[in-house]
């Protein structure tokens, strides 16, 4: 597929995706949402990928909703656009292996929703995060009303979702919205370095650990512990587990095969 609003490429077992609607600050035009949805489906079914790095070209990660959406009197068309964007973001949340997000500049509205499906989030030291929907008479979409409170707590999430509070990278780091604050000129490079480190890990281990964390958060504590133990036992007989132990005993780097 030829992309117009994304840049997509692979290197070894890492997939790189960049939002590329720079003329409109990477807002979620239907075409961008459709390409994001297509890429997510491809990545979910791609057996040779172990890590994804998501970023953006231009000065801002994404300002989220298109201004035309706010001015559009066609309710059916507006709903279709936001439903498509939400579907694309939800599909990105289903990618089974680690997703690293590099957030530059402003990240707002659906841009925050997309960033929050990442497993590791890096932001530039000048980045800002905000959800302006309440001021527009809208409800934030893309799953953010559910994911943001789980990430940073209900109180801080209320400030952003209801009050439209703008937070900078320093506060985002303190709240746990991002994992690291990095200078803008090396943001993408740092995210890619982290991806190469994860590329050396066991595919099975990373996928099942991610499953424990995500699925476990929706279970009772006892159910989550059972899930963790069941998956631990499942991996006991995997080739990756045997290779990991053998490499440790032989004091060498492991060579995982994902089986």
PDB file of C-alpha atoms in Angstrom:
ATOM      1  CA  UNK A   1       0.000   0.000   0.000  1.00  0.00           C
ATOM      2  CA  UNK A   2       1.195   3.505  -0.834  1.00  0.00           C
ATOM      3  CA  UNK A   3       0.871   5.875   2.117  1.00  0.00           C
ATOM      4  CA  UNK A   4       0.091   9.587   1.825  1.00  0.00           C
ATOM      5  CA  UNK A   5      -0.341  10.531   5.482  1.00  0.00           C
ATOM      6  CA  UNK A   6       2.132   8.113   7.066  1.00  0.00           C
ATOM      7  CA  UNK A   7       5.723   7.054   6.622  1.00  0.00           C
ATOM      8  CA  UNK A   8       6.150   3.317   7.190  1.00  0.00           C
ATOM      9  CA  UNK A   9       9.271   1.193   6.936  1.00  0.00           C
ATOM     10  CA  UNK A  10      10.884  -1.869   8.502  1.00  0.00           C
ATOM     11  CA  UNK A  11      14.439  -2.565   9.559  1.00  0.00           C
ATOM     12  CA  UNK A  12      15.295  -6.026  10.808  1.00  0.00           C
ATOM     13  CA  UNK A  13      12.463  -6.845  13.234  1.00  0.00           C
ATOM     14  CA  UNK A  14      11.440  -3.265  14.027  1.00  0.00           C
ATOM     15  CA  UNK A  15       8.592  -1.404  12.319  1.00  0.00           C
ATOM     16  CA  UNK A  16       8.797   2.395  12.129  1.00  0.00           C
ATOM     17  CA  UNK A  17       5.694   4.541  11.619  1.00  0.00           C
ATOM     18  CA  UNK A  18       5.539   8.323  11.440  1.00  0.00           C
ATOM     19  CA  UNK A  19       2.473  10.541  11.116  1.00  0.00           C
ATOM     20  CA  UNK A  20       3.085  12.652   8.054  1.00  0.00           C
ATOM     21  CA  UNK A  21       0.252  15.149   7.679  1.00  0.00           C
ATOM     22  CA  UNK A  22       2.550  18.029   8.589  1.00  0.00           C
ATOM     23  CA  UNK A  23       0.605  20.668   6.665  1.00  0.00           C
ATOM     24  CA  UNK A  24      -2.258  20.194   9.140  1.00  0.00           C
ATOM     25  CA  UNK A  25      -0.273  19.350  12.302  1.00  0.00           C
ATOM     26  CA  UNK A  26      -1.035  15.640  11.883  1.00  0.00           C
ATOM     27  CA  UNK A  27      -4.744  16.018  12.637  1.00  0.00           C
ATOM     28  CA  UNK A  28      -6.923  12.956  12.212  1.00  0.00           C
ATOM     29  CA  UNK A  29      -8.267  13.377   8.722  1.00  0.00           C
ATOM     30  CA  UNK A  30     -10.291  10.299   7.671  1.00  0.00           C
ATOM     31  CA  UNK A  31      -7.483   9.380   5.276  1.00  0.00           C
ATOM     32  CA  UNK A  32      -4.925   9.409   8.090  1.00  0.00           C
ATOM     33  CA  UNK A  33      -7.207   7.317  10.296  1.00  0.00           C
ATOM     34  CA  UNK A  34      -7.724   4.826   7.491  1.00  0.00           C
ATOM     35  CA  UNK A  35      -3.983   4.445   6.957  1.00  0.00           C
ATOM     36  CA  UNK A  36      -3.395   4.021  10.704  1.00  0.00           C
ATOM     37  CA  UNK A  37      -6.055   1.321  10.777  1.00  0.00           C
ATOM     38  CA  UNK A  38      -4.506  -0.479   7.822  1.00  0.00           C
ATOM     39  CA  UNK A  39      -1.011  -0.375   9.344  1.00  0.00           C
ATOM     40  CA  UNK A  40      -2.274  -1.678  12.699  1.00  0.00           C
ATOM     41  CA  UNK A  41      -3.944  -4.631  10.975  1.00  0.00           C
ATOM     42  CA  UNK A  42      -0.743  -5.347   9.070  1.00  0.00           C
ATOM     43  CA  UNK A  43       1.392  -5.185  12.210  1.00  0.00           C
ATOM     44  CA  UNK A  44      -0.922  -7.427  14.212  1.00  0.00           C
ATOM     45  CA  UNK A  45      -0.536 -10.151  11.598  1.00  0.00           C
ATOM     46  CA  UNK A  46       3.178  -9.601  10.892  1.00  0.00           C
ATOM     47  CA  UNK A  47       5.098 -12.500  12.446  1.00  0.00           C
ATOM     48  CA  UNK A  48       8.567 -11.027  11.822  1.00  0.00           C
ATOM     49  CA  UNK A  49       8.064  -7.793  13.790  1.00  0.00           C
ATOM     50  CA  UNK A  50       9.080  -7.601  17.458  1.00  0.00           C
ATOM     51  CA  UNK A  51       8.832  -3.856  18.232  1.00  0.00           C
ATOM     52  CA  UNK A  52       7.077  -0.790  16.759  1.00  0.00           C
ATOM     53  CA  UNK A  53       8.285   2.809  16.988  1.00  0.00           C
ATOM     54  CA  UNK A  54       5.592   5.438  16.401  1.00  0.00           C
ATOM     55  CA  UNK A  55       6.426   9.122  15.927  1.00  0.00           C
ATOM     56  CA  UNK A  56       5.564  12.105  13.775  1.00  0.00           C
ATOM     57  CA  UNK A  57       7.109  14.437  11.250  1.00  0.00           C
ATOM     58  CA  UNK A  58       6.755  18.170  11.727  1.00  0.00           C
ATOM     59  CA  UNK A  59       6.813  20.297  14.872  1.00  0.00           C
ATOM     60  CA  UNK A  60       3.866  18.546  16.581  1.00  0.00           C
ATOM     61  CA  UNK A  61       2.941  14.928  17.234  1.00  0.00           C
ATOM     62  CA  UNK A  62      -0.762  15.507  16.560  1.00  0.00           C
ATOM     63  CA  UNK A  63      -3.363  18.133  17.371  1.00  0.00           C
ATOM     64  CA  UNK A  64      -6.032  15.466  17.174  1.00  0.00           C
ATOM     65  CA  UNK A  65      -9.358  16.490  15.733  1.00  0.00           C
ATOM     66  CA  UNK A  66      -9.613  18.297  12.437  1.00  0.00           C
ATOM     67  CA  UNK A  67     -10.977  21.854  12.719  1.00  0.00           C
ATOM     68  CA  UNK A  68     -13.352  21.036   9.868  1.00  0.00           C
ATOM     69  CA  UNK A  69     -14.869  18.371  12.111  1.00  0.00           C
ATOM     70  CA  UNK A  70     -15.903  21.050  14.599  1.00  0.00           C
ATOM     71  CA  UNK A  71     -17.521  23.157  11.893  1.00  0.00           C
ATOM     72  CA  UNK A  72     -19.193  20.277  10.068  1.00  0.00           C
ATOM     73  CA  UNK A  73     -22.998  20.370  10.365  1.00  0.00           C
ATOM     74  CA  UNK A  74     -23.305  16.889   8.866  1.00  0.00           C
ATOM     75  CA  UNK A  75     -23.756  14.843  12.049  1.00  0.00           C
ATOM     76  CA  UNK A  76     -23.561  11.499  10.264  1.00  0.00           C
ATOM     77  CA  UNK A  77     -20.308  12.383   8.509  1.00  0.00           C
ATOM     78  CA  UNK A  78     -18.787  13.793  11.698  1.00  0.00           C
ATOM     79  CA  UNK A  79     -19.689  10.639  13.598  1.00  0.00           C
ATOM     80  CA  UNK A  80     -18.215   8.501  10.828  1.00  0.00           C
ATOM     81  CA  UNK A  81     -14.907  10.397  11.029  1.00  0.00           C
ATOM     82  CA  UNK A  82     -14.574  10.084  14.789  1.00  0.00           C
ATOM     83  CA  UNK A  83     -15.663   6.433  14.724  1.00  0.00           C
ATOM     84  CA  UNK A  84     -12.982   5.652  12.143  1.00  0.00           C
ATOM     85  CA  UNK A  85     -10.310   7.423  14.212  1.00  0.00           C
ATOM     86  CA  UNK A  86     -11.430   5.553  17.346  1.00  0.00           C
ATOM     87  CA  UNK A  87     -11.336   2.234  15.494  1.00  0.00           C
ATOM     88  CA  UNK A  88      -7.807   2.928  14.280  1.00  0.00           C
ATOM     89  CA  UNK A  89      -6.606   3.806  17.788  1.00  0.00           C
ATOM     90  CA  UNK A  90      -8.308   0.754  19.274  1.00  0.00           C
ATOM     91  CA  UNK A  91      -6.639  -1.478  16.706  1.00  0.00           C
ATOM     92  CA  UNK A  92      -3.249  -0.020  17.629  1.00  0.00           C
ATOM     93  CA  UNK A  93      -3.971  -1.008  21.231  1.00  0.00           C
ATOM     94  CA  UNK A  94      -4.280  -4.631  20.042  1.00  0.00           C
ATOM     95  CA  UNK A  95      -0.758  -4.833  18.631  1.00  0.00           C
ATOM     96  CA  UNK A  96       0.674  -7.715  20.697  1.00  0.00           C
ATOM     97  CA  UNK A  97       4.290  -6.576  20.945  1.00  0.00           C
ATOM     98  CA  UNK A  98       5.834  -3.415  22.439  1.00  0.00           C
ATOM     99  CA  UNK A  99       4.901  -0.062  20.925  1.00  0.00           C
ATOM    100  CA  UNK A 100       7.259   2.845  21.658  1.00  0.00           C
ATOM    101  CA  UNK A 101       5.858   6.327  21.044  1.00  0.00           C
ATOM    102  CA  UNK A 102       8.081   9.368  20.433  1.00  0.00           C
ATOM    103  CA  UNK A 103       6.022  12.503  21.133  1.00  0.00           C
ATOM    104  CA  UNK A 104       7.314  15.805  19.812  1.00  0.00           C
ATOM    105  CA  UNK A 105       5.725  19.211  20.317  1.00  0.00           C
ATOM    106  CA  UNK A 106       2.003  19.478  21.066  1.00  0.00           C
ATOM    107  CA  UNK A 107      -0.062  16.352  21.617  1.00  0.00           C
ATOM    108  CA  UNK A 108      -3.783  17.036  21.898  1.00  0.00           C
ATOM    109  CA  UNK A 109      -7.195  15.433  21.609  1.00  0.00           C
ATOM    110  CA  UNK A 110      -7.016  12.227  19.537  1.00  0.00           C
ATOM    111  CA  UNK A 111      -3.235  12.617  19.499  1.00  0.00           C
ATOM    112  CA  UNK A 112      -3.207  11.919  23.246  1.00  0.00           C
ATOM    113  CA  UNK A 113      -5.591   9.010  22.694  1.00  0.00           C
ATOM    114  CA  UNK A 114      -3.180   7.480  20.184  1.00  0.00           C
ATOM    115  CA  UNK A 115      -0.109   8.103  22.343  1.00  0.00           C
ATOM    116  CA  UNK A 116      -1.746   6.412  25.325  1.00  0.00           C
ATOM    117  CA  UNK A 117      -2.013   3.047  23.554  1.00  0.00           C
ATOM    118  CA  UNK A 118       1.785   2.933  23.455  1.00  0.00           C
ATOM    119  CA  UNK A 119       3.624   0.819  26.005  1.00  0.00           C
ATOM    120  CA  UNK A 120       6.620   3.142  26.371  1.00  0.00           C
ATOM    121  CA  UNK A 121       6.186   6.878  25.757  1.00  0.00           C
ATOM    122  CA  UNK A 122       9.039   9.321  25.283  1.00  0.00           C
ATOM    123  CA  UNK A 123       8.375  13.049  24.903  1.00  0.00           C
ATOM    124  CA  UNK A 124      10.478  16.040  24.019  1.00  0.00           C
ATOM    125  CA  UNK A 125      11.227  18.440  26.868  1.00  0.00           C
ATOM    126  CA  UNK A 126       9.017  21.060  25.177  1.00  0.00           C
ATOM    127  CA  UNK A 127       6.015  18.788  24.619  1.00  0.00           C
ATOM    128  CA  UNK A 128       2.577  19.710  25.936  1.00  0.00           C
ATOM    129  CA  UNK A 129      -0.493  17.520  26.430  1.00  0.00           C
ATOM    130  CA  UNK A 130      -4.087  18.711  26.511  1.00  0.00           C
ATOM    131  CA  UNK A 131      -7.671  17.612  25.837  1.00  0.00           C
ATOM    132  CA  UNK A 132      -9.711  20.586  24.556  1.00  0.00           C
ATOM    133  CA  UNK A 133     -12.958  18.716  23.838  1.00  0.00           C
ATOM    134  CA  UNK A 134     -14.842  20.036  26.890  1.00  0.00           C
ATOM    135  CA  UNK A 135     -14.373  23.589  25.606  1.00  0.00           C
ATOM    136  CA  UNK A 136     -15.810  22.481  22.260  1.00  0.00           C
ATOM    137  CA  UNK A 137     -18.893  20.865  23.784  1.00  0.00           C
ATOM    138  CA  UNK A 138     -17.651  17.373  22.927  1.00  0.00           C
ATOM    139  CA  UNK A 139     -16.702  14.186  24.774  1.00  0.00           C
ATOM    140  CA  UNK A 140     -13.065  13.061  24.326  1.00  0.00           C
ATOM    141  CA  UNK A 141     -12.866  10.001  22.099  1.00  0.00           C
ATOM    142  CA  UNK A 142     -10.449   7.288  21.071  1.00  0.00           C
ATOM    143  CA  UNK A 143     -10.712   5.434  24.390  1.00  0.00           C
ATOM    144  CA  UNK A 144      -9.023   8.234  26.335  1.00  0.00           C
ATOM    145  CA  UNK A 145     -11.758   8.470  29.008  1.00  0.00           C
ATOM    146  CA  UNK A 146     -10.831   4.907  30.016  1.00  0.00           C
ATOM    147  CA  UNK A 147      -7.074   4.779  29.403  1.00  0.00           C
ATOM    148  CA  UNK A 148      -5.990   8.134  30.852  1.00  0.00           C
ATOM    149  CA  UNK A 149      -7.394   7.537  34.390  1.00  0.00           C
ATOM    150  CA  UNK A 150      -5.630   4.142  34.454  1.00  0.00           C
ATOM    151  CA  UNK A 151      -2.351   5.767  33.457  1.00  0.00           C
ATOM    152  CA  UNK A 152      -2.255   8.853  35.671  1.00  0.00           C
ATOM    153  CA  UNK A 153      -5.097   8.391  38.172  1.00  0.00           C
ATOM    154  CA  UNK A 154      -8.667   9.644  38.195  1.00  0.00           C
ATOM    155  CA  UNK A 155      -7.940  13.060  39.744  1.00  0.00           C
ATOM    156  CA  UNK A 156      -5.269  14.251  37.280  1.00  0.00           C
ATOM    157  CA  UNK A 157      -7.269  12.733  34.412  1.00  0.00           C
ATOM    158  CA  UNK A 158     -10.331  14.720  35.483  1.00  0.00           C
ATOM    159  CA  UNK A 159      -8.282  17.918  35.366  1.00  0.00           C
ATOM    160  CA  UNK A 160      -7.270  17.194  31.780  1.00  0.00           C
ATOM    161  CA  UNK A 161     -10.531  15.728  30.476  1.00  0.00           C
ATOM    162  CA  UNK A 162     -12.971  18.063  32.212  1.00  0.00           C
ATOM    163  CA  UNK A 163     -10.923  21.168  32.833  1.00  0.00           C
ATOM    164  CA  UNK A 164      -8.794  21.152  29.707  1.00  0.00           C
ATOM    165  CA  UNK A 165      -5.613  21.469  31.787  1.00  0.00           C
ATOM    166  CA  UNK A 166      -2.446  21.770  29.717  1.00  0.00           C
ATOM    167  CA  UNK A 167       0.490  19.851  31.152  1.00  0.00           C
ATOM    168  CA  UNK A 168       4.113  20.002  30.090  1.00  0.00           C
ATOM    169  CA  UNK A 169       6.634  17.200  29.760  1.00  0.00           C
ATOM    170  CA  UNK A 170       7.912  17.592  33.330  1.00  0.00           C
ATOM    171  CA  UNK A 171       4.473  17.101  34.868  1.00  0.00           C
ATOM    172  CA  UNK A 172       3.625  14.379  32.354  1.00  0.00           C
ATOM    173  CA  UNK A 173       6.693  12.481  33.550  1.00  0.00           C
ATOM    174  CA  UNK A 174       5.747  12.942  37.208  1.00  0.00           C
ATOM    175  CA  UNK A 175       2.208  11.692  36.531  1.00  0.00           C
ATOM    176  CA  UNK A 176       3.370   8.673  34.540  1.00  0.00           C
ATOM    177  CA  UNK A 177       1.870   9.851  31.260  1.00  0.00           C
ATOM    178  CA  UNK A 178       5.338   9.534  29.721  1.00  0.00           C
ATOM    179  CA  UNK A 179       8.290   7.325  30.666  1.00  0.00           C
ATOM    180  CA  UNK A 180      11.082   9.721  29.816  1.00  0.00           C
ATOM    181  CA  UNK A 181      11.655  13.390  28.907  1.00  0.00           C
ATOM    182  CA  UNK A 182      14.259  13.854  26.179  1.00  0.00           C
ATOM    183  CA  UNK A 183      15.723  16.771  24.229  1.00  0.00           C
ATOM    184  CA  UNK A 184      13.891  17.296  20.948  1.00  0.00           C
ATOM    185  CA  UNK A 185      16.928  16.802  18.741  1.00  0.00           C
ATOM    186  CA  UNK A 186      17.520  13.237  19.935  1.00  0.00           C
ATOM    187  CA  UNK A 187      13.961  12.113  20.757  1.00  0.00           C
ATOM    188  CA  UNK A 188      13.504   9.822  17.761  1.00  0.00           C
ATOM    189  CA  UNK A 189      17.021   8.439  18.105  1.00  0.00           C
ATOM    190  CA  UNK A 190      16.453   7.513  21.765  1.00  0.00           C
ATOM    191  CA  UNK A 191      13.180   5.772  20.918  1.00  0.00           C
ATOM    192  CA  UNK A 192      14.922   3.786  18.187  1.00  0.00           C
ATOM    193  CA  UNK A 193      17.749   2.808  20.538  1.00  0.00           C
ATOM    194  CA  UNK A 194      15.192   1.475  23.004  1.00  0.00           C
ATOM    195  CA  UNK A 195      13.578  -0.477  20.176  1.00  0.00           C
ATOM    196  CA  UNK A 196      16.877  -2.148  19.273  1.00  0.00           C
ATOM    197  CA  UNK A 197      17.295  -3.202  22.912  1.00  0.00           C
ATOM    198  CA  UNK A 198      13.825  -4.741  22.968  1.00  0.00           C
ATOM    199  CA  UNK A 199      14.494  -6.413  19.633  1.00  0.00           C
ATOM    200  CA  UNK A 200      17.020  -8.627  21.422  1.00  0.00           C
ATOM    201  CA  UNK A 201      14.441  -9.832  23.931  1.00  0.00           C
ATOM    202  CA  UNK A 202      12.236 -12.909  23.643  1.00  0.00           C
ATOM    203  CA  UNK A 203       9.173 -12.244  21.508  1.00  0.00           C
ATOM    204  CA  UNK A 204       7.096 -14.662  23.567  1.00  0.00           C
ATOM    205  CA  UNK A 205       8.171 -13.128  26.853  1.00  0.00           C
ATOM    206  CA  UNK A 206       7.370  -9.578  25.746  1.00  0.00           C
ATOM    207  CA  UNK A 207       4.011 -10.493  24.222  1.00  0.00           C
ATOM    208  CA  UNK A 208       2.825 -12.507  27.207  1.00  0.00           C
ATOM    209  CA  UNK A 209       4.093  -9.951  29.715  1.00  0.00           C
ATOM    210  CA  UNK A 210       2.149  -7.275  27.851  1.00  0.00           C
ATOM    211  CA  UNK A 211      -0.908  -9.535  27.917  1.00  0.00           C
ATOM    212  CA  UNK A 212      -0.568  -9.993  31.684  1.00  0.00           C
ATOM    213  CA  UNK A 213      -0.376  -6.250  32.258  1.00  0.00           C
ATOM    214  CA  UNK A 214      -3.218  -5.215  29.948  1.00  0.00           C
ATOM    215  CA  UNK A 215      -5.659  -8.045  30.580  1.00  0.00           C
ATOM    216  CA  UNK A 216      -4.765  -8.226  34.255  1.00  0.00           C
ATOM    217  CA  UNK A 217      -5.769  -4.594  34.804  1.00  0.00           C
ATOM    218  CA  UNK A 218      -9.377  -5.534  33.972  1.00  0.00           C
ATOM    219  CA  UNK A 219      -9.454  -8.568  36.295  1.00  0.00           C
ATOM    220  CA  UNK A 220      -9.681  -8.922  40.038  1.00  0.00           C
ATOM    221  CA  UNK A 221      -6.313  -9.155  41.785  1.00  0.00           C
ATOM    222  CA  UNK A 222      -6.725 -12.888  42.331  1.00  0.00           C
ATOM    223  CA  UNK A 223      -7.721 -13.479  38.702  1.00  0.00           C
ATOM    224  CA  UNK A 224      -4.753 -11.429  37.487  1.00  0.00           C
ATOM    225  CA  UNK A 225      -2.373 -13.487  39.622  1.00  0.00           C
ATOM    226  CA  UNK A 226      -3.835 -16.668  38.173  1.00  0.00           C
ATOM    227  CA  UNK A 227      -3.387 -15.337  34.648  1.00  0.00           C
ATOM    228  CA  UNK A 228       0.232 -14.447  35.428  1.00  0.00           C
ATOM    229  CA  UNK A 229       0.933 -17.914  36.835  1.00  0.00           C
ATOM    230  CA  UNK A 230      -0.811 -19.701  33.942  1.00  0.00           C
ATOM    231  CA  UNK A 231       1.224 -17.764  31.383  1.00  0.00           C
ATOM    232  CA  UNK A 232       4.423 -18.362  33.374  1.00  0.00           C
ATOM    233  CA  UNK A 233       3.785 -22.097  33.263  1.00  0.00           C
ATOM    234  CA  UNK A 234       2.930 -21.912  29.564  1.00  0.00           C
ATOM    235  CA  UNK A 235       6.354 -20.448  28.780  1.00  0.00           C
ATOM    236  CA  UNK A 236       8.240 -22.986  30.895  1.00  0.00           C
ATOM    237  CA  UNK A 237       8.480 -25.385  27.962  1.00  0.00           C
ATOM    238  CA  UNK A 238       9.186 -22.794  25.253  1.00  0.00           C
ATOM    239  CA  UNK A 239      12.408 -22.830  23.263  1.00  0.00           C
ATOM    240  CA  UNK A 240      13.003 -19.198  24.222  1.00  0.00           C
ATOM    241  CA  UNK A 241      12.919 -20.054  27.922  1.00  0.00           C
ATOM    242  CA  UNK A 242      15.391 -22.912  27.417  1.00  0.00           C
ATOM    243  CA  UNK A 243      17.665 -20.660  25.349  1.00  0.00           C
ATOM    244  CA  UNK A 244      17.498 -17.901  27.980  1.00  0.00           C
ATOM    245  CA  UNK A 245      18.575 -20.241  30.768  1.00  0.00           C
ATOM    246  CA  UNK A 246      21.305 -21.799  28.635  1.00  0.00           C
ATOM    247  CA  UNK A 247      22.667 -18.396  27.619  1.00  0.00           C
ATOM    248  CA  UNK A 248      22.744 -17.316  31.277  1.00  0.00           C
ATOM    249  CA  UNK A 249      24.667 -20.413  32.297  1.00  0.00           C
ATOM    250  CA  UNK A 250      27.095 -20.011  29.397  1.00  0.00           C
ATOM    251  CA  UNK A 251      27.475 -16.273  30.080  1.00  0.00           C
ATOM    252  CA  UNK A 252      26.547 -15.244  26.529  1.00  0.00           C
ATOM    253  CA  UNK A 253      23.816 -13.248  24.830  1.00  0.00           C
ATOM    254  CA  UNK A 254      20.687 -15.296  24.107  1.00  0.00           C
ATOM    255  CA  UNK A 255      19.449 -15.910  20.574  1.00  0.00           C
ATOM    256  CA  UNK A 256      15.672 -16.023  20.849  1.00  0.00           C
ATOM    257  CA  UNK A 257      13.526 -17.507  18.064  1.00  0.00           C
ATOM    258  CA  UNK A 258      10.080 -16.577  19.329  1.00  0.00           C
ATOM    259  CA  UNK A 259       9.015 -20.163  19.887  1.00  0.00           C
TER     260      UNK A 259
END
